[in-house]
């Protein structure tokens, strides 16, 4: 029994920098994901998309002479779906799907003449649900993409919370173990979000379509500390974590909404 504490000593953690080739510039990593083949994909806010195999780095940048190249180098997020496709969201050039087998990009951009196009070309978050539907968070609310048809559905039901969501800066998307979609909103930049009434955490019940909003209330100590939600996570024990600006780390009771 006296020897048992020896086995409980934490292992020392070390961080090993990834050394990239000298001619490859990665300056501002805004997203990481791993595909079904184990490759790491890196979204850079200045230099486009990269694939890393642990030794070599492959760069994907805009090529004016190639319509199948990525359309933007200023990325906001990257996501690998269950079929092996890589999705990227850019600051102002829409959503893109990259097929690693054909090395081609498919572009999804807003069109004023097409109501089924993406609602905004500023894409901040991407998520695939259990049914293979792609959810896209933009600077003007949430979209659902039917991948087979390439048609977008804008999520904005007639409830007060639903109408507010259609105006939100969506910053993060998360699917919990029950399949509920959670949407973290609120621009971190004052200049981007002059309307202080926006922001907060939203819950989307896919079965009923109901949208519920949770936001800061100065009179309620059990509400969000801040309406700028940037991180959502459900751990292995089912504890639901929400991270916001303003020193805001929360454990959420989803049943009671506190």
PDB file of C-alpha atoms in Angstrom:
ATOM      1  CA  UNK A   1       0.000   0.000   0.000  1.00  0.00           C
ATOM      2  CA  UNK A   2       2.867   2.365   0.738  1.00  0.00           C
ATOM      3  CA  UNK A   3       4.085   1.927  -2.833  1.00  0.00           C
ATOM      4  CA  UNK A   4       0.734   2.827  -4.445  1.00  0.00           C
ATOM      5  CA  UNK A   5       1.356   6.622  -4.465  1.00  0.00           C
ATOM      6  CA  UNK A   6       4.358   6.031  -6.705  1.00  0.00           C
ATOM      7  CA  UNK A   7       2.021   4.900  -9.487  1.00  0.00           C
ATOM      8  CA  UNK A   8      -0.151   7.988  -9.169  1.00  0.00           C
ATOM      9  CA  UNK A   9       2.599  10.463  -9.976  1.00  0.00           C
ATOM     10  CA  UNK A  10       1.669  12.329 -13.163  1.00  0.00           C
ATOM     11  CA  UNK A  11       3.761  11.751 -16.247  1.00  0.00           C
ATOM     12  CA  UNK A  12       5.854  14.680 -17.333  1.00  0.00           C
ATOM     13  CA  UNK A  13       4.307  16.470 -20.314  1.00  0.00           C
ATOM     14  CA  UNK A  14       6.570  17.690 -23.088  1.00  0.00           C
ATOM     15  CA  UNK A  15       5.752  19.645 -26.221  1.00  0.00           C
ATOM     16  CA  UNK A  16       7.612  18.931 -29.441  1.00  0.00           C
ATOM     17  CA  UNK A  17       7.416  21.663 -32.094  1.00  0.00           C
ATOM     18  CA  UNK A  18       6.452  20.557 -35.587  1.00  0.00           C
ATOM     19  CA  UNK A  19       9.210  21.675 -37.933  1.00  0.00           C
ATOM     20  CA  UNK A  20       7.843  22.692 -41.326  1.00  0.00           C
ATOM     21  CA  UNK A  21       9.914  23.258 -44.490  1.00  0.00           C
ATOM     22  CA  UNK A  22      11.555  26.672 -44.650  1.00  0.00           C
ATOM     23  CA  UNK A  23       9.644  27.698 -47.791  1.00  0.00           C
ATOM     24  CA  UNK A  24       6.240  27.078 -46.186  1.00  0.00           C
ATOM     25  CA  UNK A  25       4.793  29.956 -44.207  1.00  0.00           C
ATOM     26  CA  UNK A  26       2.274  29.207 -41.460  1.00  0.00           C
ATOM     27  CA  UNK A  27       1.671  32.344 -39.471  1.00  0.00           C
ATOM     28  CA  UNK A  28      -1.781  32.178 -37.857  1.00  0.00           C
ATOM     29  CA  UNK A  29      -3.402  28.779 -37.342  1.00  0.00           C
ATOM     30  CA  UNK A  30      -7.184  29.157 -36.867  1.00  0.00           C
ATOM     31  CA  UNK A  31      -8.282  25.544 -37.329  1.00  0.00           C
ATOM     32  CA  UNK A  32      -7.072  21.940 -37.113  1.00  0.00           C
ATOM     33  CA  UNK A  33      -8.759  18.683 -38.059  1.00  0.00           C
ATOM     34  CA  UNK A  34      -7.781  15.070 -38.783  1.00  0.00           C
ATOM     35  CA  UNK A  35      -9.266  13.138 -41.707  1.00  0.00           C
ATOM     36  CA  UNK A  36     -10.216   9.455 -41.908  1.00  0.00           C
ATOM     37  CA  UNK A  37      -6.730   8.611 -43.236  1.00  0.00           C
ATOM     38  CA  UNK A  38      -4.937  10.262 -40.327  1.00  0.00           C
ATOM     39  CA  UNK A  39      -3.703  13.376 -42.108  1.00  0.00           C
ATOM     40  CA  UNK A  40      -3.745  16.666 -40.193  1.00  0.00           C
ATOM     41  CA  UNK A  41      -5.302  19.619 -42.024  1.00  0.00           C
ATOM     42  CA  UNK A  42      -4.357  23.146 -41.003  1.00  0.00           C
ATOM     43  CA  UNK A  43      -6.327  26.313 -41.741  1.00  0.00           C
ATOM     44  CA  UNK A  44      -4.241  29.471 -41.721  1.00  0.00           C
ATOM     45  CA  UNK A  45      -5.773  32.938 -41.514  1.00  0.00           C
ATOM     46  CA  UNK A  46      -3.214  34.311 -43.984  1.00  0.00           C
ATOM     47  CA  UNK A  47      -1.818  31.462 -46.061  1.00  0.00           C
ATOM     48  CA  UNK A  48      -4.623  29.072 -46.919  1.00  0.00           C
ATOM     49  CA  UNK A  49      -4.898  25.314 -46.344  1.00  0.00           C
ATOM     50  CA  UNK A  50      -2.163  22.809 -45.479  1.00  0.00           C
ATOM     51  CA  UNK A  51      -1.999  19.016 -45.196  1.00  0.00           C
ATOM     52  CA  UNK A  52       0.544  17.542 -42.776  1.00  0.00           C
ATOM     53  CA  UNK A  53       1.508  13.853 -42.719  1.00  0.00           C
ATOM     54  CA  UNK A  54       3.908  14.127 -39.790  1.00  0.00           C
ATOM     55  CA  UNK A  55       6.906  14.776 -42.029  1.00  0.00           C
ATOM     56  CA  UNK A  56       5.801  16.700 -45.079  1.00  0.00           C
ATOM     57  CA  UNK A  57       3.602  19.739 -45.530  1.00  0.00           C
ATOM     58  CA  UNK A  58       1.451  20.271 -48.638  1.00  0.00           C
ATOM     59  CA  UNK A  59       0.146  23.750 -49.343  1.00  0.00           C
ATOM     60  CA  UNK A  60      -3.118  24.637 -51.110  1.00  0.00           C
ATOM     61  CA  UNK A  61      -3.375  28.261 -52.185  1.00  0.00           C
ATOM     62  CA  UNK A  62      -5.353  30.360 -54.620  1.00  0.00           C
ATOM     63  CA  UNK A  63      -4.390  29.980 -58.272  1.00  0.00           C
ATOM     64  CA  UNK A  64      -6.051  32.474 -60.629  1.00  0.00           C
ATOM     65  CA  UNK A  65      -5.406  30.106 -63.552  1.00  0.00           C
ATOM     66  CA  UNK A  66      -7.088  27.117 -61.900  1.00  0.00           C
ATOM     67  CA  UNK A  67     -10.826  27.275 -61.172  1.00  0.00           C
ATOM     68  CA  UNK A  68     -10.510  24.099 -59.095  1.00  0.00           C
ATOM     69  CA  UNK A  69      -8.064  25.669 -56.652  1.00  0.00           C
ATOM     70  CA  UNK A  70      -9.046  27.095 -53.283  1.00  0.00           C
ATOM     71  CA  UNK A  71     -10.671  30.515 -53.716  1.00  0.00           C
ATOM     72  CA  UNK A  72      -9.299  32.182 -50.590  1.00  0.00           C
ATOM     73  CA  UNK A  73      -6.159  32.218 -48.485  1.00  0.00           C
ATOM     74  CA  UNK A  74      -7.782  33.932 -45.496  1.00  0.00           C
ATOM     75  CA  UNK A  75      -9.438  30.994 -43.759  1.00  0.00           C
ATOM     76  CA  UNK A  76     -11.597  30.856 -40.632  1.00  0.00           C
ATOM     77  CA  UNK A  77     -12.070  27.103 -40.057  1.00  0.00           C
ATOM     78  CA  UNK A  78     -11.484  23.601 -41.428  1.00  0.00           C
ATOM     79  CA  UNK A  79     -13.477  20.369 -40.975  1.00  0.00           C
ATOM     80  CA  UNK A  80     -13.023  16.745 -42.120  1.00  0.00           C
ATOM     81  CA  UNK A  81     -16.268  14.844 -42.728  1.00  0.00           C
ATOM     82  CA  UNK A  82     -16.870  11.107 -42.419  1.00  0.00           C
ATOM     83  CA  UNK A  83     -16.549  10.549 -46.189  1.00  0.00           C
ATOM     84  CA  UNK A  84     -13.039  11.965 -46.404  1.00  0.00           C
ATOM     85  CA  UNK A  85     -13.930  15.418 -47.729  1.00  0.00           C
ATOM     86  CA  UNK A  86     -12.225  18.485 -46.278  1.00  0.00           C
ATOM     87  CA  UNK A  87     -14.365  21.586 -45.782  1.00  0.00           C
ATOM     88  CA  UNK A  88     -13.007  25.083 -45.298  1.00  0.00           C
ATOM     89  CA  UNK A  89     -14.707  28.326 -44.327  1.00  0.00           C
ATOM     90  CA  UNK A  90     -13.174  31.620 -45.336  1.00  0.00           C
ATOM     91  CA  UNK A  91     -13.403  35.176 -44.090  1.00  0.00           C
ATOM     92  CA  UNK A  92     -15.287  36.421 -47.151  1.00  0.00           C
ATOM     93  CA  UNK A  93     -15.169  33.812 -49.948  1.00  0.00           C
ATOM     94  CA  UNK A  94     -17.708  31.275 -48.737  1.00  0.00           C
ATOM     95  CA  UNK A  95     -17.560  27.530 -48.093  1.00  0.00           C
ATOM     96  CA  UNK A  96     -15.395  25.069 -49.992  1.00  0.00           C
ATOM     97  CA  UNK A  97     -15.245  21.292 -50.259  1.00  0.00           C
ATOM     98  CA  UNK A  98     -11.921  19.686 -51.112  1.00  0.00           C
ATOM     99  CA  UNK A  99     -11.771  16.186 -52.573  1.00  0.00           C
ATOM    100  CA  UNK A 100      -8.327  14.739 -51.684  1.00  0.00           C
ATOM    101  CA  UNK A 101      -8.615  12.065 -54.406  1.00  0.00           C
ATOM    102  CA  UNK A 102      -9.137  14.481 -57.301  1.00  0.00           C
ATOM    103  CA  UNK A 103      -7.307  17.409 -55.651  1.00  0.00           C
ATOM    104  CA  UNK A 104     -10.157  19.755 -56.575  1.00  0.00           C
ATOM    105  CA  UNK A 105     -12.175  22.338 -54.673  1.00  0.00           C
ATOM    106  CA  UNK A 106     -15.921  22.884 -55.049  1.00  0.00           C
ATOM    107  CA  UNK A 107     -17.057  26.414 -54.201  1.00  0.00           C
ATOM    108  CA  UNK A 108     -20.267  27.414 -52.399  1.00  0.00           C
ATOM    109  CA  UNK A 109     -20.902  31.147 -52.401  1.00  0.00           C
ATOM    110  CA  UNK A 110     -23.816  33.477 -51.792  1.00  0.00           C
ATOM    111  CA  UNK A 111     -25.944  34.593 -54.727  1.00  0.00           C
ATOM    112  CA  UNK A 112     -28.631  37.246 -54.411  1.00  0.00           C
ATOM    113  CA  UNK A 113     -30.604  35.535 -57.168  1.00  0.00           C
ATOM    114  CA  UNK A 114     -30.535  32.082 -55.523  1.00  0.00           C
ATOM    115  CA  UNK A 115     -32.377  31.757 -52.181  1.00  0.00           C
ATOM    116  CA  UNK A 116     -30.953  28.253 -51.741  1.00  0.00           C
ATOM    117  CA  UNK A 117     -27.344  29.495 -51.815  1.00  0.00           C
ATOM    118  CA  UNK A 118     -25.346  30.004 -48.644  1.00  0.00           C
ATOM    119  CA  UNK A 119     -26.625  33.001 -46.694  1.00  0.00           C
ATOM    120  CA  UNK A 120     -23.210  34.624 -46.169  1.00  0.00           C
ATOM    121  CA  UNK A 121     -19.729  34.239 -47.617  1.00  0.00           C
ATOM    122  CA  UNK A 122     -18.196  34.732 -44.175  1.00  0.00           C
ATOM    123  CA  UNK A 123     -18.046  31.178 -42.782  1.00  0.00           C
ATOM    124  CA  UNK A 124     -16.913  30.704 -39.172  1.00  0.00           C
ATOM    125  CA  UNK A 125     -17.868  27.120 -38.156  1.00  0.00           C
ATOM    126  CA  UNK A 126     -18.661  23.757 -39.798  1.00  0.00           C
ATOM    127  CA  UNK A 127     -20.204  20.565 -38.362  1.00  0.00           C
ATOM    128  CA  UNK A 128     -21.489  17.248 -39.736  1.00  0.00           C
ATOM    129  CA  UNK A 129     -24.379  15.611 -37.849  1.00  0.00           C
ATOM    130  CA  UNK A 130     -25.302  11.933 -37.432  1.00  0.00           C
ATOM    131  CA  UNK A 131     -27.319  11.974 -40.680  1.00  0.00           C
ATOM    132  CA  UNK A 132     -24.518  13.362 -42.820  1.00  0.00           C
ATOM    133  CA  UNK A 133     -26.052  16.839 -42.950  1.00  0.00           C
ATOM    134  CA  UNK A 134     -23.542  19.682 -42.925  1.00  0.00           C
ATOM    135  CA  UNK A 135     -24.222  22.644 -40.644  1.00  0.00           C
ATOM    136  CA  UNK A 136     -22.530  25.920 -41.523  1.00  0.00           C
ATOM    137  CA  UNK A 137     -22.159  28.847 -39.148  1.00  0.00           C
ATOM    138  CA  UNK A 138     -21.809  32.227 -40.823  1.00  0.00           C
ATOM    139  CA  UNK A 139     -21.636  35.904 -39.909  1.00  0.00           C
ATOM    140  CA  UNK A 140     -25.381  36.051 -40.590  1.00  0.00           C
ATOM    141  CA  UNK A 141     -26.746  32.995 -38.848  1.00  0.00           C
ATOM    142  CA  UNK A 142     -26.875  29.238 -39.376  1.00  0.00           C
ATOM    143  CA  UNK A 143     -27.342  27.203 -42.572  1.00  0.00           C
ATOM    144  CA  UNK A 144     -27.956  23.525 -43.229  1.00  0.00           C
ATOM    145  CA  UNK A 145     -26.444  22.050 -46.400  1.00  0.00           C
ATOM    146  CA  UNK A 146     -27.899  19.020 -48.167  1.00  0.00           C
ATOM    147  CA  UNK A 147     -24.652  17.763 -49.657  1.00  0.00           C
ATOM    148  CA  UNK A 148     -26.258  15.692 -52.441  1.00  0.00           C
ATOM    149  CA  UNK A 149     -28.136  18.666 -53.884  1.00  0.00           C
ATOM    150  CA  UNK A 150     -25.841  21.498 -52.838  1.00  0.00           C
ATOM    151  CA  UNK A 151     -28.866  23.402 -51.500  1.00  0.00           C
ATOM    152  CA  UNK A 152     -28.775  25.435 -48.304  1.00  0.00           C
ATOM    153  CA  UNK A 153     -31.630  25.844 -45.835  1.00  0.00           C
ATOM    154  CA  UNK A 154     -31.485  28.959 -43.663  1.00  0.00           C
ATOM    155  CA  UNK A 155     -32.313  28.248 -40.023  1.00  0.00           C
ATOM    156  CA  UNK A 156     -34.628  31.039 -38.901  1.00  0.00           C
ATOM    157  CA  UNK A 157     -37.984  29.915 -37.557  1.00  0.00           C
ATOM    158  CA  UNK A 158     -40.594  32.486 -36.507  1.00  0.00           C
ATOM    159  CA  UNK A 159     -39.850  32.326 -32.776  1.00  0.00           C
ATOM    160  CA  UNK A 160     -38.062  35.218 -31.089  1.00  0.00           C
ATOM    161  CA  UNK A 161     -34.955  33.111 -30.499  1.00  0.00           C
ATOM    162  CA  UNK A 162     -35.028  31.805 -34.062  1.00  0.00           C
ATOM    163  CA  UNK A 163     -35.258  35.289 -35.552  1.00  0.00           C
ATOM    164  CA  UNK A 164     -32.350  36.437 -33.380  1.00  0.00           C
ATOM    165  CA  UNK A 165     -30.234  33.464 -34.463  1.00  0.00           C
ATOM    166  CA  UNK A 166     -30.666  34.488 -38.109  1.00  0.00           C
ATOM    167  CA  UNK A 167     -28.751  37.706 -37.311  1.00  0.00           C
ATOM    168  CA  UNK A 168     -25.982  36.159 -35.230  1.00  0.00           C
ATOM    169  CA  UNK A 169     -22.245  35.834 -35.728  1.00  0.00           C
ATOM    170  CA  UNK A 170     -21.960  32.056 -35.321  1.00  0.00           C
ATOM    171  CA  UNK A 171     -18.526  31.241 -33.909  1.00  0.00           C
ATOM    172  CA  UNK A 172     -18.695  27.551 -32.968  1.00  0.00           C
ATOM    173  CA  UNK A 173     -20.921  24.511 -33.549  1.00  0.00           C
ATOM    174  CA  UNK A 174     -21.160  21.360 -31.449  1.00  0.00           C
ATOM    175  CA  UNK A 175     -23.196  18.128 -31.526  1.00  0.00           C
ATOM    176  CA  UNK A 176     -23.749  16.431 -28.168  1.00  0.00           C
ATOM    177  CA  UNK A 177     -24.206  12.711 -27.590  1.00  0.00           C
ATOM    178  CA  UNK A 178     -27.986  13.005 -27.956  1.00  0.00           C
ATOM    179  CA  UNK A 179     -27.608  14.617 -31.375  1.00  0.00           C
ATOM    180  CA  UNK A 180     -28.625  18.094 -30.238  1.00  0.00           C
ATOM    181  CA  UNK A 181     -26.923  20.915 -32.145  1.00  0.00           C
ATOM    182  CA  UNK A 182     -25.442  23.715 -30.016  1.00  0.00           C
ATOM    183  CA  UNK A 183     -24.519  27.065 -31.526  1.00  0.00           C
ATOM    184  CA  UNK A 184     -22.084  29.483 -29.893  1.00  0.00           C
ATOM    185  CA  UNK A 185     -22.485  33.076 -31.046  1.00  0.00           C
ATOM    186  CA  UNK A 186     -21.178  36.580 -30.495  1.00  0.00           C
ATOM    187  CA  UNK A 187     -18.478  38.433 -32.391  1.00  0.00           C
ATOM    188  CA  UNK A 188     -15.271  38.972 -30.398  1.00  0.00           C
ATOM    189  CA  UNK A 189     -14.748  42.225 -32.280  1.00  0.00           C
ATOM    190  CA  UNK A 190     -16.823  45.224 -31.277  1.00  0.00           C
ATOM    191  CA  UNK A 191     -16.620  46.716 -34.746  1.00  0.00           C
ATOM    192  CA  UNK A 192     -18.190  43.578 -36.227  1.00  0.00           C
ATOM    193  CA  UNK A 193     -21.045  43.442 -33.744  1.00  0.00           C
ATOM    194  CA  UNK A 194     -22.466  46.879 -32.933  1.00  0.00           C
ATOM    195  CA  UNK A 195     -25.700  45.281 -31.698  1.00  0.00           C
ATOM    196  CA  UNK A 196     -24.990  44.352 -28.068  1.00  0.00           C
ATOM    197  CA  UNK A 197     -28.243  42.394 -27.900  1.00  0.00           C
ATOM    198  CA  UNK A 198     -26.725  39.595 -29.980  1.00  0.00           C
ATOM    199  CA  UNK A 199     -24.647  36.630 -28.847  1.00  0.00           C
ATOM    200  CA  UNK A 200     -25.148  33.754 -26.466  1.00  0.00           C
ATOM    201  CA  UNK A 201     -25.646  30.003 -26.647  1.00  0.00           C
ATOM    202  CA  UNK A 202     -28.388  28.433 -28.772  1.00  0.00           C
ATOM    203  CA  UNK A 203     -29.832  24.926 -28.713  1.00  0.00           C
ATOM    204  CA  UNK A 204     -31.411  23.436 -31.827  1.00  0.00           C
ATOM    205  CA  UNK A 205     -33.719  20.443 -31.396  1.00  0.00           C
ATOM    206  CA  UNK A 206     -33.609  18.741 -34.792  1.00  0.00           C
ATOM    207  CA  UNK A 207     -36.716  16.700 -34.055  1.00  0.00           C
ATOM    208  CA  UNK A 208     -39.013  19.656 -33.387  1.00  0.00           C
ATOM    209  CA  UNK A 209     -37.020  22.493 -34.939  1.00  0.00           C
ATOM    210  CA  UNK A 210     -37.258  24.414 -31.659  1.00  0.00           C
ATOM    211  CA  UNK A 211     -34.521  26.968 -31.018  1.00  0.00           C
ATOM    212  CA  UNK A 212     -33.693  27.968 -27.440  1.00  0.00           C
ATOM    213  CA  UNK A 213     -31.357  30.802 -26.543  1.00  0.00           C
ATOM    214  CA  UNK A 214     -29.298  31.156 -23.355  1.00  0.00           C
ATOM    215  CA  UNK A 215     -27.717  34.535 -22.645  1.00  0.00           C
ATOM    216  CA  UNK A 216     -26.172  36.665 -19.926  1.00  0.00           C
ATOM    217  CA  UNK A 217     -28.493  38.151 -17.349  1.00  0.00           C
ATOM    218  CA  UNK A 218     -26.886  40.572 -14.895  1.00  0.00           C
ATOM    219  CA  UNK A 219     -29.537  39.675 -12.307  1.00  0.00           C
ATOM    220  CA  UNK A 220     -28.983  35.923 -12.599  1.00  0.00           C
ATOM    221  CA  UNK A 221     -25.699  34.477 -11.286  1.00  0.00           C
ATOM    222  CA  UNK A 222     -26.504  31.171 -13.017  1.00  0.00           C
ATOM    223  CA  UNK A 223     -26.707  32.674 -16.492  1.00  0.00           C
ATOM    224  CA  UNK A 224     -23.767  32.963 -18.908  1.00  0.00           C
ATOM    225  CA  UNK A 225     -20.977  35.228 -17.688  1.00  0.00           C
ATOM    226  CA  UNK A 226     -20.596  36.657 -21.203  1.00  0.00           C
ATOM    227  CA  UNK A 227     -22.552  36.373 -24.459  1.00  0.00           C
ATOM    228  CA  UNK A 228     -19.456  35.747 -26.606  1.00  0.00           C
ATOM    229  CA  UNK A 229     -19.395  31.929 -26.759  1.00  0.00           C
ATOM    230  CA  UNK A 230     -16.265  30.408 -28.316  1.00  0.00           C
ATOM    231  CA  UNK A 231     -15.999  26.837 -26.986  1.00  0.00           C
ATOM    232  CA  UNK A 232     -18.447  23.972 -26.320  1.00  0.00           C
ATOM    233  CA  UNK A 233     -17.582  20.427 -25.211  1.00  0.00           C
ATOM    234  CA  UNK A 234     -19.239  17.368 -23.667  1.00  0.00           C
ATOM    235  CA  UNK A 235     -16.741  15.212 -21.782  1.00  0.00           C
ATOM    236  CA  UNK A 236     -16.669  11.421 -21.327  1.00  0.00           C
ATOM    237  CA  UNK A 237     -18.856  11.647 -18.215  1.00  0.00           C
ATOM    238  CA  UNK A 238     -21.513  13.698 -19.950  1.00  0.00           C
ATOM    239  CA  UNK A 239     -20.508  16.972 -18.292  1.00  0.00           C
ATOM    240  CA  UNK A 240     -21.293  19.850 -20.654  1.00  0.00           C
ATOM    241  CA  UNK A 241     -18.773  22.695 -20.781  1.00  0.00           C
ATOM    242  CA  UNK A 242     -19.243  26.173 -22.255  1.00  0.00           C
ATOM    243  CA  UNK A 243     -16.436  28.706 -22.657  1.00  0.00           C
ATOM    244  CA  UNK A 244     -16.983  32.426 -23.189  1.00  0.00           C
ATOM    245  CA  UNK A 245     -15.117  35.699 -23.032  1.00  0.00           C
ATOM    246  CA  UNK A 246     -14.991  37.497 -19.692  1.00  0.00           C
ATOM    247  CA  UNK A 247     -13.271  34.697 -17.746  1.00  0.00           C
ATOM    248  CA  UNK A 248     -16.285  32.544 -18.496  1.00  0.00           C
ATOM    249  CA  UNK A 249     -15.912  28.798 -18.034  1.00  0.00           C
ATOM    250  CA  UNK A 250     -19.207  27.099 -17.245  1.00  0.00           C
ATOM    251  CA  UNK A 251     -20.639  23.682 -16.526  1.00  0.00           C
ATOM    252  CA  UNK A 252     -24.176  23.683 -17.912  1.00  0.00           C
ATOM    253  CA  UNK A 253     -27.174  21.821 -16.564  1.00  0.00           C
ATOM    254  CA  UNK A 254     -28.847  21.209 -19.921  1.00  0.00           C
ATOM    255  CA  UNK A 255     -32.050  19.835 -18.408  1.00  0.00           C
ATOM    256  CA  UNK A 256     -32.756  22.978 -16.407  1.00  0.00           C
ATOM    257  CA  UNK A 257     -30.909  25.464 -18.590  1.00  0.00           C
ATOM    258  CA  UNK A 258     -28.620  26.822 -15.859  1.00  0.00           C
TER     259      UNK A 258
END
